[in-house]
mmCIF file of C-alpha atoms in Angstrom:
data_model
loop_
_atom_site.group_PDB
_atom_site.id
_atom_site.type_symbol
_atom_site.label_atom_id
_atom_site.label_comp_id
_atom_site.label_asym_id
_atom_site.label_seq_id
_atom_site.Cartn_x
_atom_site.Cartn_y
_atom_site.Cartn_z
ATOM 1 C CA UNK A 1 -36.305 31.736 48.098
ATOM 2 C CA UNK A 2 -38.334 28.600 48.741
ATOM 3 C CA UNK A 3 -38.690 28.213 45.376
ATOM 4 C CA UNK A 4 -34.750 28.174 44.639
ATOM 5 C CA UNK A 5 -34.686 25.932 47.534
ATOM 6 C CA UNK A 6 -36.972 23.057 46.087
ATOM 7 C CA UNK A 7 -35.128 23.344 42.905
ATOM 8 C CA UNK A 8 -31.671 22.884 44.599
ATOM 9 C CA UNK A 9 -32.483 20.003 47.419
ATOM 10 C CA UNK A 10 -35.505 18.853 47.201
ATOM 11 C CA UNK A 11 -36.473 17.501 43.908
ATOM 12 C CA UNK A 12 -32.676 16.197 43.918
ATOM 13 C CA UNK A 13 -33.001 14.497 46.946
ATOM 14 C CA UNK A 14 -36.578 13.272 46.143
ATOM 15 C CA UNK A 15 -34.889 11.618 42.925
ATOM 16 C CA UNK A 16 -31.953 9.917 45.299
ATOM 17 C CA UNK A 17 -34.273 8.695 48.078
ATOM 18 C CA UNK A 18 -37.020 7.298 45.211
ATOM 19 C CA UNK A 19 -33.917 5.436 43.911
ATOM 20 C CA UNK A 20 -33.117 4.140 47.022
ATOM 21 C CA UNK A 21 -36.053 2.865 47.818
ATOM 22 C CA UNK A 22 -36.660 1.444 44.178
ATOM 23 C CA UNK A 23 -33.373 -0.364 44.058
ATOM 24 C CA UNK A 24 -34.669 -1.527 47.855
ATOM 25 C CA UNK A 25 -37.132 -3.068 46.245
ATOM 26 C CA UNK A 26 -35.612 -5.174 43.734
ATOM 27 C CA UNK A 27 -32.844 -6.526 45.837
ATOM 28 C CA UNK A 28 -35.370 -7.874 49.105
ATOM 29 C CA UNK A 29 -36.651 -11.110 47.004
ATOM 30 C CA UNK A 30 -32.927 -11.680 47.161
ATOM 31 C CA UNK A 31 -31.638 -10.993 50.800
ATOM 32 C CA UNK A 32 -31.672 -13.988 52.747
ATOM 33 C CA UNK A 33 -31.737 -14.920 56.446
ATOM 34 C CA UNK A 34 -31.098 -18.232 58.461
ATOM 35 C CA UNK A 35 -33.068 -20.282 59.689
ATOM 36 C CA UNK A 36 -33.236 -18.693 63.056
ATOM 37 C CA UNK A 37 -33.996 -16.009 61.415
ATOM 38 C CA UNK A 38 -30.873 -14.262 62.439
ATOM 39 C CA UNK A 39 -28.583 -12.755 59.149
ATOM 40 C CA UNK A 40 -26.307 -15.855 58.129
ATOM 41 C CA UNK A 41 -22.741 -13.879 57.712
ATOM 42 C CA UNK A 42 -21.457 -9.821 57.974
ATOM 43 C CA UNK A 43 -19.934 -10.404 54.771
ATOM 44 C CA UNK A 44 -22.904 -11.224 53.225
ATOM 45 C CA UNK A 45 -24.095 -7.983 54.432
ATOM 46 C CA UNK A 46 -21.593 -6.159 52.855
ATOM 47 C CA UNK A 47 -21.916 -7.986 48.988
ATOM 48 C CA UNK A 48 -25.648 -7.197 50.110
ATOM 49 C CA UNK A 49 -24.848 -3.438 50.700
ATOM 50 C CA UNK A 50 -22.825 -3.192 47.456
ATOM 51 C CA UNK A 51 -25.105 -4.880 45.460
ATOM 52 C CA UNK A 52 -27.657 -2.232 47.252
ATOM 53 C CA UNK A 53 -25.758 0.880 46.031
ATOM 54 C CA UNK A 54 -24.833 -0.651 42.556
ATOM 55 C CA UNK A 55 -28.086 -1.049 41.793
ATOM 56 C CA UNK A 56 -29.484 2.336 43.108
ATOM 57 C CA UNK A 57 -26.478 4.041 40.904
ATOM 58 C CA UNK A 58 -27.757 2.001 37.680
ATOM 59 C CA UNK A 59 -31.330 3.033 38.321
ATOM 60 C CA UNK A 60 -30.140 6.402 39.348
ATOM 61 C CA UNK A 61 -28.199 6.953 35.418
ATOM 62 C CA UNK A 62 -30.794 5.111 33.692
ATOM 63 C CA UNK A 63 -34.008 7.486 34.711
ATOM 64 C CA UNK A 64 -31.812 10.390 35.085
ATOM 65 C CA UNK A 65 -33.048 12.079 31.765
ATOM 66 C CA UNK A 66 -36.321 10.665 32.002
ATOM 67 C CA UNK A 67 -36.817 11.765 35.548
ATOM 68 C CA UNK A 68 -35.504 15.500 34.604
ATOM 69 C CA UNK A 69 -38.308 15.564 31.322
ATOM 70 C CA UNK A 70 -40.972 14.791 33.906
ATOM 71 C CA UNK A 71 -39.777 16.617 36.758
ATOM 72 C CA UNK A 72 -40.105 19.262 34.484
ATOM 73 C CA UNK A 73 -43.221 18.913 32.765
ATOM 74 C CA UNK A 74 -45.259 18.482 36.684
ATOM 75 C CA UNK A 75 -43.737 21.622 37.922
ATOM 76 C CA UNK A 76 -44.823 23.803 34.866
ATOM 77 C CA UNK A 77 -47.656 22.003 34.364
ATOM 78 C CA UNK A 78 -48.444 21.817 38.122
ATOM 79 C CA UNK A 79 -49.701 18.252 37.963
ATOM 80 C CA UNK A 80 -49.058 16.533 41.478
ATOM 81 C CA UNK A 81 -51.817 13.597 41.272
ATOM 82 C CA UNK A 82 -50.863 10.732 43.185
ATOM 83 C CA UNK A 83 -52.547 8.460 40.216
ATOM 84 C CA UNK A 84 -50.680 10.275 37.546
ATOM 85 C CA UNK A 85 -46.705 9.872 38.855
ATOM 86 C CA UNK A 86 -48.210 5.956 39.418
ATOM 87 C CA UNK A 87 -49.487 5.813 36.251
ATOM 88 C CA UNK A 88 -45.876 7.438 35.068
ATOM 89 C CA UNK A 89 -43.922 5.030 36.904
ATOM 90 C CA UNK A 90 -45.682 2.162 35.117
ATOM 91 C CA UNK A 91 -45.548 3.451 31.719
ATOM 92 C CA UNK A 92 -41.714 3.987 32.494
ATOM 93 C CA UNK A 93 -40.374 0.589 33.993
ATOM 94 C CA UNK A 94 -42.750 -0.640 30.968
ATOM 95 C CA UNK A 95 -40.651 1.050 28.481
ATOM 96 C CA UNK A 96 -37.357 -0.285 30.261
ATOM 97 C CA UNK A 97 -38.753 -3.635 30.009
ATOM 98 C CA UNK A 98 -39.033 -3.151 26.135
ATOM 99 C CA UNK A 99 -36.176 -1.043 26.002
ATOM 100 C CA UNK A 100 -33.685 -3.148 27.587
ATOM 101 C CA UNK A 101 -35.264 -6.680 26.557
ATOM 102 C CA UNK A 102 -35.231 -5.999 22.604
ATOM 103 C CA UNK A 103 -34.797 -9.614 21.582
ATOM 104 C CA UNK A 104 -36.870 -11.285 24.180
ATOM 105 C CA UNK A 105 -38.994 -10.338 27.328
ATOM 106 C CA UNK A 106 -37.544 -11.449 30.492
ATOM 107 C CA UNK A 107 -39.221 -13.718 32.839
ATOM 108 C CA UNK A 108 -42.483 -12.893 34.900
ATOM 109 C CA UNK A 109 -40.853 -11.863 38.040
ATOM 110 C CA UNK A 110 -37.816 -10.435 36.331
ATOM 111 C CA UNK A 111 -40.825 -7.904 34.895
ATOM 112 C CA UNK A 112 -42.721 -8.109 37.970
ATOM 113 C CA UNK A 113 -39.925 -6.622 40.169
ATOM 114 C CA UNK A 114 -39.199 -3.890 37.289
ATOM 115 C CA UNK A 115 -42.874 -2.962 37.259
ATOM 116 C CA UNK A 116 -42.967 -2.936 41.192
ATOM 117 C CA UNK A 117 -39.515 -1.195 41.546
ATOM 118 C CA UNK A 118 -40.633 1.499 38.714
ATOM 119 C CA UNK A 119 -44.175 1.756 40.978
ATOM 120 C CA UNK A 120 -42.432 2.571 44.365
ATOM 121 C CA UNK A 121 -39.890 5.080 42.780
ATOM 122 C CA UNK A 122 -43.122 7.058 41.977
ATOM 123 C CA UNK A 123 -44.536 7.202 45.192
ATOM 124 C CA UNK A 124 -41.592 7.711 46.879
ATOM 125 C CA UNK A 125 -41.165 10.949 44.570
ATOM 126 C CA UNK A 126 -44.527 11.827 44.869
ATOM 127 C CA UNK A 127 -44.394 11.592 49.100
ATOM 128 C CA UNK A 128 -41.186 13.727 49.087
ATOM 129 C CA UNK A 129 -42.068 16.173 46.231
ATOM 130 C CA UNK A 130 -44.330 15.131 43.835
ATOM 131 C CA UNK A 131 -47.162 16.061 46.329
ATOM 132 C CA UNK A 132 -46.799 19.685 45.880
ATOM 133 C CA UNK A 133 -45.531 20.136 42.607
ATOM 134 C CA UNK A 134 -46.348 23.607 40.938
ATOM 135 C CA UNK A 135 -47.000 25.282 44.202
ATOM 136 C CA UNK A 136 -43.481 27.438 43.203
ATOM 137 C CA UNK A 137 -46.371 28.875 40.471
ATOM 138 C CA UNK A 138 -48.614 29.931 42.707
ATOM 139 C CA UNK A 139 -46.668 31.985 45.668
ATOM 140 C CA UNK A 140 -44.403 33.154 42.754
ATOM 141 C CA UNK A 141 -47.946 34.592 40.732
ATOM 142 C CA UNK A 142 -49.239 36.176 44.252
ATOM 143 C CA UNK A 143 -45.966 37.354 45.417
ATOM 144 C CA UNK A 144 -45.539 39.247 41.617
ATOM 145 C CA UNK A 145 -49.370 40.595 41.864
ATOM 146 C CA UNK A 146 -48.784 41.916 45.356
ATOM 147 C CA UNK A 147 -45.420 43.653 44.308
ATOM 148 C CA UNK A 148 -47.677 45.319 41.242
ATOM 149 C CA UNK A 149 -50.200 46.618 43.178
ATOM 150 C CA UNK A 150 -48.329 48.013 46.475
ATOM 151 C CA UNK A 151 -50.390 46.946 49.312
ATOM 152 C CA UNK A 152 -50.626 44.170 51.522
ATOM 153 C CA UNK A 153 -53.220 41.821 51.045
ATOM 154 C CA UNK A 154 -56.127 42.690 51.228
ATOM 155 C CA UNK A 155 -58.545 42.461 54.420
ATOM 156 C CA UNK A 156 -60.835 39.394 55.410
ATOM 157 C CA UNK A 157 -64.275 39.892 54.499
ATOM 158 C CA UNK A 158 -66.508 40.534 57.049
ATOM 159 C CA UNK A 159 -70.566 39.529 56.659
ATOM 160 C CA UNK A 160 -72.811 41.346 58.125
ATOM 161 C CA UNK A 161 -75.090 40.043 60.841
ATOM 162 C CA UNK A 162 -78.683 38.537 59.775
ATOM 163 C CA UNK A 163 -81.384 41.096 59.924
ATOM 164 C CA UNK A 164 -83.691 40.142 63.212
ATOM 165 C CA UNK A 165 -87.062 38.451 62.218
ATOM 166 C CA UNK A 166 -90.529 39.426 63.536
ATOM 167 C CA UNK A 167 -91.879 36.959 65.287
ATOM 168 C CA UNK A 168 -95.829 36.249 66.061
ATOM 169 C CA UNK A 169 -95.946 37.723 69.575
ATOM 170 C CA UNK A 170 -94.301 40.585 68.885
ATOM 171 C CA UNK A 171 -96.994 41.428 66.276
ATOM 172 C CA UNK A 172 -99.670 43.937 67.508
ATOM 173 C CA UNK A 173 -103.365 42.570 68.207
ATOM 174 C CA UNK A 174 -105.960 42.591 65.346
ATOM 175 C CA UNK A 175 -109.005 45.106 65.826
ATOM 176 C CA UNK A 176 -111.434 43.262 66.459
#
């Protein structure tokens, strides 16, 4: 049942929350405050807010099919290292960089802020999900061999206590 349940919510809502906090983080460079350092006007706020969820919703559609691929692949596979969704979410806002820049590459902090962005989306995935991905395998394989065999698990092992050592006054005198 847990299993069904991290299929249904979790990953799903791992995938909306990482492009959240992606689209988060190519929008702050951009939010501005007064000098007081009080926000300068609500309706700012609001163009801020849509220009939030716009650009979560275009992230959202463009890793989408990506996202579901790997998704995939780390629960089969079981592979929840925290290097290797990094080192996925750097290949992949590399690959959008080429991929959406064809003719020319886009300034340094244009790619800069894609890089970062594509770098928090994976460890936002990996803190919500990523950490224990393939564990479905495991309860699923124990669950299936206890079901085979009939019994409940079986008992802790119990060691048996160390034998008690002679010591040199206990010995008996030497004839002498």
């Amino acid at each position: 049942m847990m299993t069904v349940l991290r299929f249904i919510f979790l990953l799903p809502l791992a995938f909306v929350v990482s492009c959240g906090t992606s689209a988060f983080a190519l929008l702050w460079p951009y939010f501005e405050r007064g000098a007081d350092g009080r926000l300068i006007d609500p309706v700012y706020l609001f163009q801020w807010a849509i220009a939030y969820f716009a650009q979560a919703a275009q992230i959202g559609s463009t890793l989408l099919l990506p996202w579901a691929i790997f998704m995939a692949v780390t629960e089969i596979a079981g592979l929840s290292s925290l290097v290797f969704h990094l080192v996925a979410g750097l290949v992949g806002s590399i690959a959008v960089i080429f991929l959406a820049y064809r003719e020319g590459a886009p300034s340094g902090g244009v790619q800069a802020a894609i890089v970062v962005s594509g770098l928090v989306f994976a460890l936002t995935y990996w803190l919500i999900a990523g950490r224990s991905a393939g564990s479905w395998r495991q309860t699923t394989r124990r669950s299936k061999r206890d079901r085979m065999e009939g019994a409940a698990p079986p008992p802790p092992k119990r060691y048996a206590a160390p034998a008690p050592q002679k010591s040199a006054a206990t010995m008996p005198p030497a004839d002498g």
